[in-house]
XYZ file of N, CA and C in Angstrom:
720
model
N 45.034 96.047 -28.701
C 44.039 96.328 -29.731
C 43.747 95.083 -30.560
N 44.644 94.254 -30.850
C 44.950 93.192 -31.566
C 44.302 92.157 -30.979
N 44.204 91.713 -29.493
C 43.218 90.984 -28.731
C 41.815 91.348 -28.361
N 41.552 92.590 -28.641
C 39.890 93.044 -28.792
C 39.175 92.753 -29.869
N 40.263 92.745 -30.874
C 39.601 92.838 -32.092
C 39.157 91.120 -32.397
N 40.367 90.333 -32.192
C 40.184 89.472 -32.069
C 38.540 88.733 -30.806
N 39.022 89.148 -29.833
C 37.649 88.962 -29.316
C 36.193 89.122 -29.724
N 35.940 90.275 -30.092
C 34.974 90.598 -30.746
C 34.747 89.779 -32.326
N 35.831 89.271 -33.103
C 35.547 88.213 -33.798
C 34.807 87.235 -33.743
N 35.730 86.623 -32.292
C 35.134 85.066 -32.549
C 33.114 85.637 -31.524
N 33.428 86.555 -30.607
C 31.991 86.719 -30.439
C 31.024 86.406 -31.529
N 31.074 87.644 -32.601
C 30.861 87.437 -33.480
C 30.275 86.162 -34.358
N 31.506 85.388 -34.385
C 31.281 84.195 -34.952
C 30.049 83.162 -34.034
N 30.268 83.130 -32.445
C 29.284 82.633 -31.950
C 27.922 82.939 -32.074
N 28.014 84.207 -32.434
C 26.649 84.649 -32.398
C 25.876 83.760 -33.826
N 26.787 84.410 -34.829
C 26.269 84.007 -36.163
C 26.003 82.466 -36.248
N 26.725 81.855 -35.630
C 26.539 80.136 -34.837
C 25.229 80.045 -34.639
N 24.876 81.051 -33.359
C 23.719 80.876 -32.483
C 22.386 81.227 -33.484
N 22.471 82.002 -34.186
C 21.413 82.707 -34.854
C 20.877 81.728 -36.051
N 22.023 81.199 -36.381
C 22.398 80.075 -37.143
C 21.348 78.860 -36.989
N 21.270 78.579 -35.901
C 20.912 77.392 -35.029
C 19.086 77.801 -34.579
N 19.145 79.264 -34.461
C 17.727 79.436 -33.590
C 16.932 79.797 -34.889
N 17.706 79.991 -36.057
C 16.590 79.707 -37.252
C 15.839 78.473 -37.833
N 17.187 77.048 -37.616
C 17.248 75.703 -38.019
C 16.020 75.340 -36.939
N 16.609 75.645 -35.462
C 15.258 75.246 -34.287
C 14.156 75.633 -35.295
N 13.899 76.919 -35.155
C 12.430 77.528 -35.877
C 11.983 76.683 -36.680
N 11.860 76.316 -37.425
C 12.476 75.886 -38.642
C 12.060 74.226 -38.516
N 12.307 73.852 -37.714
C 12.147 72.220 -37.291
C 12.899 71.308 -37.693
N 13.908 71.821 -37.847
C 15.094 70.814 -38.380
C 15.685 70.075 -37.265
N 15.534 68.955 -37.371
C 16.159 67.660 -36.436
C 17.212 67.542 -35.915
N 18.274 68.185 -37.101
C 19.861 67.993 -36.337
C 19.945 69.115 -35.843
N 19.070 70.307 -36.270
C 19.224 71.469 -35.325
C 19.046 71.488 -33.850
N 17.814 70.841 -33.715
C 17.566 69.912 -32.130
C 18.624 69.015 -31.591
N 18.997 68.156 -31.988
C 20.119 67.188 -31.663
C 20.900 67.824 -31.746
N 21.782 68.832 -31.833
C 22.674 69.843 -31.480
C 22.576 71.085 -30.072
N 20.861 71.344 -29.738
C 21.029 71.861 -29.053
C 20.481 70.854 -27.968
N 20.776 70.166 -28.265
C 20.222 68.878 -26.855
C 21.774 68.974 -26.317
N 22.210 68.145 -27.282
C 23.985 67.908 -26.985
C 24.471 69.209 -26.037
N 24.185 70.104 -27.063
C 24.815 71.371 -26.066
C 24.262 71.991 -24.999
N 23.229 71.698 -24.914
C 22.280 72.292 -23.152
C 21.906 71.137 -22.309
N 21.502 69.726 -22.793
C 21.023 68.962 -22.209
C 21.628 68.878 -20.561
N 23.023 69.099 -20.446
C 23.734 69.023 -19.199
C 22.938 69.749 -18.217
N 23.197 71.033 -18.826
C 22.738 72.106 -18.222
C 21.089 72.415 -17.698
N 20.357 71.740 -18.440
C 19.033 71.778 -18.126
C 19.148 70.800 -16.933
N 19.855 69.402 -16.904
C 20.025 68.536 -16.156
C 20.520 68.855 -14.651
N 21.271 69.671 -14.857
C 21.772 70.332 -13.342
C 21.060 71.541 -12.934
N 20.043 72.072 -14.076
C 19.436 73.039 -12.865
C 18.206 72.062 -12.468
N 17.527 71.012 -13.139
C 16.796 70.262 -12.944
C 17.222 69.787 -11.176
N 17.993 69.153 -11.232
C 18.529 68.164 -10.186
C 18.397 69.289 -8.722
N 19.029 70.865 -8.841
C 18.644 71.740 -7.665
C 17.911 72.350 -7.677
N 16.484 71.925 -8.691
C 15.414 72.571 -8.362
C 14.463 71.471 -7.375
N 14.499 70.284 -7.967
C 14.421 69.181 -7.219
C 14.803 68.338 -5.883
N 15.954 68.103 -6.062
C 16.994 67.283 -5.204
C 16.634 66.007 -5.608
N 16.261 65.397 -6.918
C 15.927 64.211 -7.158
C 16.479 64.043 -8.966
N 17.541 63.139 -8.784
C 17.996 62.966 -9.793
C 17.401 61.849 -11.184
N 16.522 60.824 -10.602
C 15.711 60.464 -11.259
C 14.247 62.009 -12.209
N 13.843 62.205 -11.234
C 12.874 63.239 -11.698
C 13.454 64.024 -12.501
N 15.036 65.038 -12.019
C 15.574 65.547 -13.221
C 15.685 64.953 -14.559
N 15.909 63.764 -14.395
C 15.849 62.753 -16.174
C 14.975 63.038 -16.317
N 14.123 62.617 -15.827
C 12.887 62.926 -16.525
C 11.712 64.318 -17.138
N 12.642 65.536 -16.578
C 12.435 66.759 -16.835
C 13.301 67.082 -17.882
N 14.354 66.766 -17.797
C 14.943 67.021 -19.464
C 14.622 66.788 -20.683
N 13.827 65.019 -20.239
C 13.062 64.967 -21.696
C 12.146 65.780 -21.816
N 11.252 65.676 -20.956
C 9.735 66.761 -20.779
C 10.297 68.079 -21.289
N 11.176 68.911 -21.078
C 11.680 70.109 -21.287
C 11.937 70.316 -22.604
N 12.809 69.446 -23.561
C 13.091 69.059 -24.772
C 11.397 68.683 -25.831
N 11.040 68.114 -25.327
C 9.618 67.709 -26.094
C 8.820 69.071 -25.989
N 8.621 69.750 -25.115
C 8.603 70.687 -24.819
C 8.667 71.899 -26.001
N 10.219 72.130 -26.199
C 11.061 73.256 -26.719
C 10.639 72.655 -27.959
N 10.710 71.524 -28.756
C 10.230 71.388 -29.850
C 8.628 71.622 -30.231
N 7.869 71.154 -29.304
C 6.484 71.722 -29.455
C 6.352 73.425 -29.526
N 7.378 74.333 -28.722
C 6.828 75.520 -28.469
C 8.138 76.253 -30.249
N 8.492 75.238 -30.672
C 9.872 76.144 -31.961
C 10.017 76.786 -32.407
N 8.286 77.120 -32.464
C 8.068 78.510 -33.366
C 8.075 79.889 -32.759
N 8.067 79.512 -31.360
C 7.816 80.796 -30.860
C 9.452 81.373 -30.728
N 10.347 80.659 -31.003
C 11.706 80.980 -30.844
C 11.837 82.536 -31.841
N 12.310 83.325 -31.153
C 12.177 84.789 -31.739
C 13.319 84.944 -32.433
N 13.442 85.193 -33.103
C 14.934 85.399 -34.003
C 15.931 86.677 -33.611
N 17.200 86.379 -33.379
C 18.000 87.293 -32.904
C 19.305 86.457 -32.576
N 20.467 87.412 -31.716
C 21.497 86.826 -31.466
C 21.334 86.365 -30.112
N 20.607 86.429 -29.402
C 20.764 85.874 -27.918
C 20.956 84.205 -27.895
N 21.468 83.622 -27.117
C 21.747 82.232 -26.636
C 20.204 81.686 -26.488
N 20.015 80.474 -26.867
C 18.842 79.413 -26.104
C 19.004 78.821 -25.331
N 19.626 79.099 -24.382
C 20.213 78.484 -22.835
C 18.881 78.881 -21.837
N 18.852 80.516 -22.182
C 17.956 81.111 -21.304
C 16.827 80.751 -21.203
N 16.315 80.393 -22.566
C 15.135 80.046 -23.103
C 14.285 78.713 -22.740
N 15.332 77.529 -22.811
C 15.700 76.240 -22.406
C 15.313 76.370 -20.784
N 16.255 77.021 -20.147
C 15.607 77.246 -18.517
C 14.554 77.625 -18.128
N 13.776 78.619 -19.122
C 12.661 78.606 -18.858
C 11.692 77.768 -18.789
N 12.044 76.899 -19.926
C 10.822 75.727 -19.904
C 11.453 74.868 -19.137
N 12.269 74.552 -19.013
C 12.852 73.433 -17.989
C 11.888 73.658 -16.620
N 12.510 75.183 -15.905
C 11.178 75.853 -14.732
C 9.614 75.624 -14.280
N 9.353 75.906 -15.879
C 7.749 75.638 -15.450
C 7.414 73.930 -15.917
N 8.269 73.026 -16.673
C 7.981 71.734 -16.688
C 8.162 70.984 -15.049
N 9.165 72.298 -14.324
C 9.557 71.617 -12.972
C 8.419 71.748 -12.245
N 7.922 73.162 -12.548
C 6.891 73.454 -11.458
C 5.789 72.696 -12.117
N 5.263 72.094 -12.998
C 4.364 71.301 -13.352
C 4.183 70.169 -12.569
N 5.580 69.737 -12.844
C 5.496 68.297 -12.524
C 5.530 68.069 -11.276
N 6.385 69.160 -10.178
C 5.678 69.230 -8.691
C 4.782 69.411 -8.206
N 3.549 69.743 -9.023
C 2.241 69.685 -9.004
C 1.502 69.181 -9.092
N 1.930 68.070 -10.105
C 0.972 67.157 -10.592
C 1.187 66.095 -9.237
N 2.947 65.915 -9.182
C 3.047 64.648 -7.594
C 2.510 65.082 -6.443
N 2.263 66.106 -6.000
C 1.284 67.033 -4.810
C 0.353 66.605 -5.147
N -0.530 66.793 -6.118
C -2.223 66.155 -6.691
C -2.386 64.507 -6.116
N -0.681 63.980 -7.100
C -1.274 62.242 -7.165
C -0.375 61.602 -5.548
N 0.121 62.714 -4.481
C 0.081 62.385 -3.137
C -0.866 62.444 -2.336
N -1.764 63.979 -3.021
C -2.741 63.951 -2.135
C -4.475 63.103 -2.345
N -4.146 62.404 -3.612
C -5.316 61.473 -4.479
C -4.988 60.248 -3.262
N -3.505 60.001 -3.406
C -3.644 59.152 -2.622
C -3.990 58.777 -1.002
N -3.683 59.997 -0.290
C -4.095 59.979 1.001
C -5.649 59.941 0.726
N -6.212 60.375 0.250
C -7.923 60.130 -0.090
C -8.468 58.566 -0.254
N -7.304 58.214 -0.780
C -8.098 56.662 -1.001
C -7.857 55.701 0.682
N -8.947 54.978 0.836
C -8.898 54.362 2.028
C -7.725 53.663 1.894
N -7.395 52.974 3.279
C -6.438 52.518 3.346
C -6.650 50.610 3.886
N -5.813 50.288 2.514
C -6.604 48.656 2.320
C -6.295 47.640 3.318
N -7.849 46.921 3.000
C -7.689 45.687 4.345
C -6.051 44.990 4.464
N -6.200 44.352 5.864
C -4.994 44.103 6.025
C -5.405 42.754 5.936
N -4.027 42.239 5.234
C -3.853 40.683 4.576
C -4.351 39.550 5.426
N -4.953 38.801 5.449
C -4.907 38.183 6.069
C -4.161 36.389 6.446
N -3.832 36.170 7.879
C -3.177 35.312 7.781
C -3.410 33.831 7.173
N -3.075 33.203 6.114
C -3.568 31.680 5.477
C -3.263 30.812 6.192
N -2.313 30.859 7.308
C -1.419 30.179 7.786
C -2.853 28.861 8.563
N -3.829 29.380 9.282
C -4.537 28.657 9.859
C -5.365 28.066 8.901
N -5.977 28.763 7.982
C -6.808 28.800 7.160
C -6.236 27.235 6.314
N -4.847 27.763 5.744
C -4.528 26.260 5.260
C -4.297 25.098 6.160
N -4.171 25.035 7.292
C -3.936 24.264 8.315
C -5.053 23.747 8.648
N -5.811 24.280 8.651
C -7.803 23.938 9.172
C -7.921 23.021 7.786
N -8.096 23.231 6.681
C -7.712 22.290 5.031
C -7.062 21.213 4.965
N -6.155 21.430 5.579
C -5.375 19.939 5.650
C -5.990 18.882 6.613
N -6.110 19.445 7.293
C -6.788 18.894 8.539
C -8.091 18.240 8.426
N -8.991 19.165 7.552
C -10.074 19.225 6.853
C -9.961 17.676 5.621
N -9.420 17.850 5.075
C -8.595 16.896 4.243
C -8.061 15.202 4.858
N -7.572 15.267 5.458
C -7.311 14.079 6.696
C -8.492 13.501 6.716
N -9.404 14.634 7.902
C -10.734 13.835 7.882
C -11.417 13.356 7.312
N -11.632 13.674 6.196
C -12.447 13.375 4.866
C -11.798 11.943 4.594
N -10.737 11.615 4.488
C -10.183 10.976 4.228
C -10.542 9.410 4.743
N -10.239 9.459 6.291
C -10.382 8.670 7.440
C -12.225 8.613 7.034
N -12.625 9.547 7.082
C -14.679 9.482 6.926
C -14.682 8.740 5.707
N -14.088 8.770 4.616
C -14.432 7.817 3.410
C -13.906 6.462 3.862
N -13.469 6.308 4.224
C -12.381 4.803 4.861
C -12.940 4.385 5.571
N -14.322 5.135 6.460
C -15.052 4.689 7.440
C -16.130 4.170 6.915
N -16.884 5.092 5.766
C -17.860 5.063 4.834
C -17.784 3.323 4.300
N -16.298 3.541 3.856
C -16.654 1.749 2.716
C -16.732 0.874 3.426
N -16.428 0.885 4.960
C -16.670 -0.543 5.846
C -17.976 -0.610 6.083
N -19.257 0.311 5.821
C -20.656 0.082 5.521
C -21.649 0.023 4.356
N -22.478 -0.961 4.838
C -23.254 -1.236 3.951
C -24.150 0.040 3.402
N -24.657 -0.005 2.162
C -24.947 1.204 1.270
C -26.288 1.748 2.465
N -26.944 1.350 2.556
C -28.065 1.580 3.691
C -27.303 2.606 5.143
N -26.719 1.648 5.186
C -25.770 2.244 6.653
C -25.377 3.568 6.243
N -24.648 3.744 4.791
C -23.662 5.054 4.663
C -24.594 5.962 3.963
N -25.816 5.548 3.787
C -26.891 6.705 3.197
C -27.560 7.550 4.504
N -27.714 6.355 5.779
C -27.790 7.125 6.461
C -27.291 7.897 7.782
N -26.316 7.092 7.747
C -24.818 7.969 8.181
C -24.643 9.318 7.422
N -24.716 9.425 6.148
C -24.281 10.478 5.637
C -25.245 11.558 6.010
N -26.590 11.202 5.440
C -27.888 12.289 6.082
C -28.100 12.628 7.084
N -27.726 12.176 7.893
C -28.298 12.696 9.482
C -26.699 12.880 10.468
N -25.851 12.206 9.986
C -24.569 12.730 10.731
C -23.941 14.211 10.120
N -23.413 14.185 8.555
C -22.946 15.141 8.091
C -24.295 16.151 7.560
N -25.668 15.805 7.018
C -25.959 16.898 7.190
C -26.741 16.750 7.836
N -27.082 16.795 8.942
C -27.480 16.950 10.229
C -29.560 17.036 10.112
N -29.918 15.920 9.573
C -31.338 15.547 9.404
C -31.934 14.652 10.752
N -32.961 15.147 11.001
C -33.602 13.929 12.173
C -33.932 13.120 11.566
N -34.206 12.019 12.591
C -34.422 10.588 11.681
C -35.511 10.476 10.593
N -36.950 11.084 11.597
C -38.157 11.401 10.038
C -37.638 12.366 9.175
N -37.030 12.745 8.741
C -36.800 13.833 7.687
C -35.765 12.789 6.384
N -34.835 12.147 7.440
C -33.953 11.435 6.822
C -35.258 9.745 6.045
N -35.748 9.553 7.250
C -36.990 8.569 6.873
C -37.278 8.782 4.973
N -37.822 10.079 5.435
C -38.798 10.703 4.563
C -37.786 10.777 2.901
N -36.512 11.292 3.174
C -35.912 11.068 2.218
C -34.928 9.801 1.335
N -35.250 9.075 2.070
C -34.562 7.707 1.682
C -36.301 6.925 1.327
N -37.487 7.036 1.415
C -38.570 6.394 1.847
C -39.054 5.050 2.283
N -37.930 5.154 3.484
C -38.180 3.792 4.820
C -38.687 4.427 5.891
N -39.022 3.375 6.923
C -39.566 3.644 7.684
C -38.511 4.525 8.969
N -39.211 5.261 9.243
C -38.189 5.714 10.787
C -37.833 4.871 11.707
N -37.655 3.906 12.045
C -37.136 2.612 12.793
C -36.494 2.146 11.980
N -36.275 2.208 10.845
C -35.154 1.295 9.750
C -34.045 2.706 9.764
N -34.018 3.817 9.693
C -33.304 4.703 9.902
C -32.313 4.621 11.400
N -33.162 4.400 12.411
C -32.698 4.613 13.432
C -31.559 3.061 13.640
N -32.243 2.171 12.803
C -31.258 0.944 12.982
C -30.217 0.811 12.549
N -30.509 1.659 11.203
C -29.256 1.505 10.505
C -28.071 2.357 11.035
N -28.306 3.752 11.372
C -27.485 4.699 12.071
C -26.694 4.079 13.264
N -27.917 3.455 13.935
C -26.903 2.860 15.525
C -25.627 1.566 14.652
N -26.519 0.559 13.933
C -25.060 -0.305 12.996
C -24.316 0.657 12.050
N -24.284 1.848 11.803
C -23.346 2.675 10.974
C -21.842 3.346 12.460
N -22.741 3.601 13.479
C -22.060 4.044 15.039
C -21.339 3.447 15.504
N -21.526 1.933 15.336
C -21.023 0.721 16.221
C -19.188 0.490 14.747
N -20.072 0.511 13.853
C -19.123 0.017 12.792
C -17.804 1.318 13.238
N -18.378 2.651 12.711
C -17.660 3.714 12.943
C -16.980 3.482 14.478
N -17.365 3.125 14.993
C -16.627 3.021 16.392
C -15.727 2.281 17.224
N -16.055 1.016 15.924
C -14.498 -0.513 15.909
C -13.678 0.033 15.036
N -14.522 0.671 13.630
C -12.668 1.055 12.950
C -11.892 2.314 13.454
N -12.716 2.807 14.465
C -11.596 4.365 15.073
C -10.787 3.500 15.942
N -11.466 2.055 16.928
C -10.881 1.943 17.400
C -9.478 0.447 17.156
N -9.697 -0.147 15.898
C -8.538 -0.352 14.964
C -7.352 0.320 14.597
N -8.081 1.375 14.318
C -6.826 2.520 14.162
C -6.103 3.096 15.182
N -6.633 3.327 16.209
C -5.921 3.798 17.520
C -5.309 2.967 17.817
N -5.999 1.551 17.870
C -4.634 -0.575 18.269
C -3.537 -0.320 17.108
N -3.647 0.116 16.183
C -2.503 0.198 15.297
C -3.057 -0.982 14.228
N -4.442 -1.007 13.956
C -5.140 -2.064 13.281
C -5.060 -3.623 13.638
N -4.897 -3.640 15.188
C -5.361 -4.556 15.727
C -6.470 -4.375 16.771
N -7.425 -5.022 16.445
C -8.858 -5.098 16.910
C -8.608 -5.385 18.709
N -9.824 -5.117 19.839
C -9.579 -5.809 21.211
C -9.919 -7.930 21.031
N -10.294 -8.021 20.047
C -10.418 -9.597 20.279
C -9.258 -10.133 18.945
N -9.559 -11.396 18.504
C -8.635 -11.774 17.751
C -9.989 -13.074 16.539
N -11.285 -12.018 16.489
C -12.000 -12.962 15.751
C -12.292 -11.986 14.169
N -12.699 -12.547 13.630
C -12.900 -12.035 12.193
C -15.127 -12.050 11.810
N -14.844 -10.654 11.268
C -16.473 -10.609 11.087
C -16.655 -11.443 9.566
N -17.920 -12.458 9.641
C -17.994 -13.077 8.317
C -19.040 -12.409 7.652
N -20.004 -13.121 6.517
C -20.663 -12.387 5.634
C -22.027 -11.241 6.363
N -22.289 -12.543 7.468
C -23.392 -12.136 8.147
C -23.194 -10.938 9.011
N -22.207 -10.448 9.558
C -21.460 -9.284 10.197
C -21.101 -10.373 11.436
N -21.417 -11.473 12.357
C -21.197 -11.871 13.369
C -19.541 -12.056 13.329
N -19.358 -12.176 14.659
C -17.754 -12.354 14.978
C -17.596 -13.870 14.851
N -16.302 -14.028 14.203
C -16.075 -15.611 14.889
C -14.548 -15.542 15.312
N -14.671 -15.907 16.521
C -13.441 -16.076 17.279
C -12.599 -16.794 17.083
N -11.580 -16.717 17.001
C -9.967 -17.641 16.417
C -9.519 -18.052 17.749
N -9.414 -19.047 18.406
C -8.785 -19.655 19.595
C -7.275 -19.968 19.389
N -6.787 -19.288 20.124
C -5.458 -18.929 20.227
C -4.471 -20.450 20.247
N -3.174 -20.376 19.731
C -2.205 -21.658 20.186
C -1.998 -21.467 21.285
N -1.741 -22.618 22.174
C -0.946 -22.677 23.668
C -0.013 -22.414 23.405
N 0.940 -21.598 24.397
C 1.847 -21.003 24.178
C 2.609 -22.065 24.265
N 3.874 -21.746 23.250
C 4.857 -23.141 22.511
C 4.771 -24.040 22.144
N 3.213 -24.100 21.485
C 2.879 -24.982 20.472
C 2.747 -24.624 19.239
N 3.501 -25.185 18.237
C 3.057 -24.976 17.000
C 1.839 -25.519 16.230
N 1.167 -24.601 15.745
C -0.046 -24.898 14.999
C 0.609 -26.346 13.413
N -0.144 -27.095 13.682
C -0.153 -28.230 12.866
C -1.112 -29.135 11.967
N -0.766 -29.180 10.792
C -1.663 -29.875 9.736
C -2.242 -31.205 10.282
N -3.637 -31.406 9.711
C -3.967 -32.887 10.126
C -2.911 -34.078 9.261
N -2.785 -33.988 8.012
C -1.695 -34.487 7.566
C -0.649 -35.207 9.206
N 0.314 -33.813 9.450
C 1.415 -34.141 10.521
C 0.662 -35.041 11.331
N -0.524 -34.680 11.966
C -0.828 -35.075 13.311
C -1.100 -37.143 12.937
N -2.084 -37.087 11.682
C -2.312 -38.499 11.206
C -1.155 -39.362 11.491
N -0.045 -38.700 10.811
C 1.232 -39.615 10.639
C 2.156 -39.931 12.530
N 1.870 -38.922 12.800
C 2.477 -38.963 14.643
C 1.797 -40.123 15.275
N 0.170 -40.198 15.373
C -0.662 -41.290 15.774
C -0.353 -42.357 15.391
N -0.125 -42.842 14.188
C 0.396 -44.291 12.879
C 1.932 -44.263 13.904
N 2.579 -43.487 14.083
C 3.980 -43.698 14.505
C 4.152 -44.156 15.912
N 3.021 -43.568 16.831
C 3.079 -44.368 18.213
C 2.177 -45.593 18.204
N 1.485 -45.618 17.762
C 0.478 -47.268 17.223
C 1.700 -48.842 17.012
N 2.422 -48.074 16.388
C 4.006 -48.738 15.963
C 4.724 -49.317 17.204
């Protein structure tokens, strides 16, 4: 008798706890909330997690559930029953919400086309460099001609003008075009082939102001090249 009575006490006492608490909820009192977070939050958390099977999403239904229970506070009915029950309820339909809304923004997404595929730079930058080189070697080709030469080298080679058009835009005659292009060809066509000798030319003469070659006549082999100076004094020495 002595342990019933006792039982029914501390019931009692929980209740008056609980009733306690679902007035403070009502009510909007803060630590009343932060008390029943503490004390259900678990619990919302684990039915979350097997309504789901996703333990991220459950976090995130507990808060939703909680923001929730404070938005709906007032409707908390006054009595002795637990807010456990109550709590699960909204926990439920925040679940079934929110599996609804990711069904919507899965199936938004199968709707949207499906984006171009990347394409590779790999050539693209390789063709650039390459691109780059040439330019390079073409300016290097450019300064070994005269301004005439590389005006019309430039017009009618790179952008691809016939000679009257190119004529017409420089305003010389079309035979001064065509002359200059063939001496822009010839030039372009000793320094590619400098560069391929390793910047040694097929002869061994030097172009002077006039563009003509003048040829350097080679030493006999195992002779050293010698000052007139030396040579004066050798002559005076066999005279002797």
């Amino acid at each position: 008798m002595t342990r019933i009575t006792a039982a029914r006490s501390s019931q009692g006492t929980e209740r008056s706890v609980e009733i306690s608490l679902r007035d403070r909820v009502r009510a909007g009192d803060p630590d009343a909330f932060r008390q029943l977070f503490d004390e259900h939050a678990s619990v919302v958390h684990r039915h979350a997690v097997r309504m789901t099977g996703n333990w991220v999403m459950a976090d995130d239904i507990v808060s939703l559930t909680f923001l929730e229970a404070w938005r709906l506070r007032e409707r908390v009915l006054p009595g002795d029953d637990s807010l456990r029950p109550w709590l699960l309820g909204i926990a439920t339909n925040v679940t079934r919400n929110t599996a609804r809304a990711a069904r919507r923004h899965q199936a938004a997404l199968i709707r949207v086309p499906p984006p171009d595929p990347v394409p590779d730079f790999a050539d693209e930058v390789t063709r650039r460099l390459a691109d780059t080189e040439e330019l390079a070697a073409a300016q290097k080709a450019l300064s070994t001609m005269r301004r005439g030469e590389r005006e019309v080298f430039t017009l009618c080679v790179w952008e691809g003008l016939d000679a009257a058009t190119a004529a017409e835009a420089l305003g010389v005659a079309v035979g001064t075009v065509r002359a200059r292009l063939s001496r822009a060809r010839k030039r372009l066509r000793k320094l590619t082939e400098l560069e391929l000798g390793g910047g040694t030319g097929g002869n061994n003469g030097t172009e002077d102001a006039t563009g003509q070659t003048r040829v350097q006549r080679p030493a006999t082999v195992g002779q050293l090249p010698v000052s007139r100076h030396q040579a004066a004094r050798s002559t005076q020495e066999k005279k002797r």
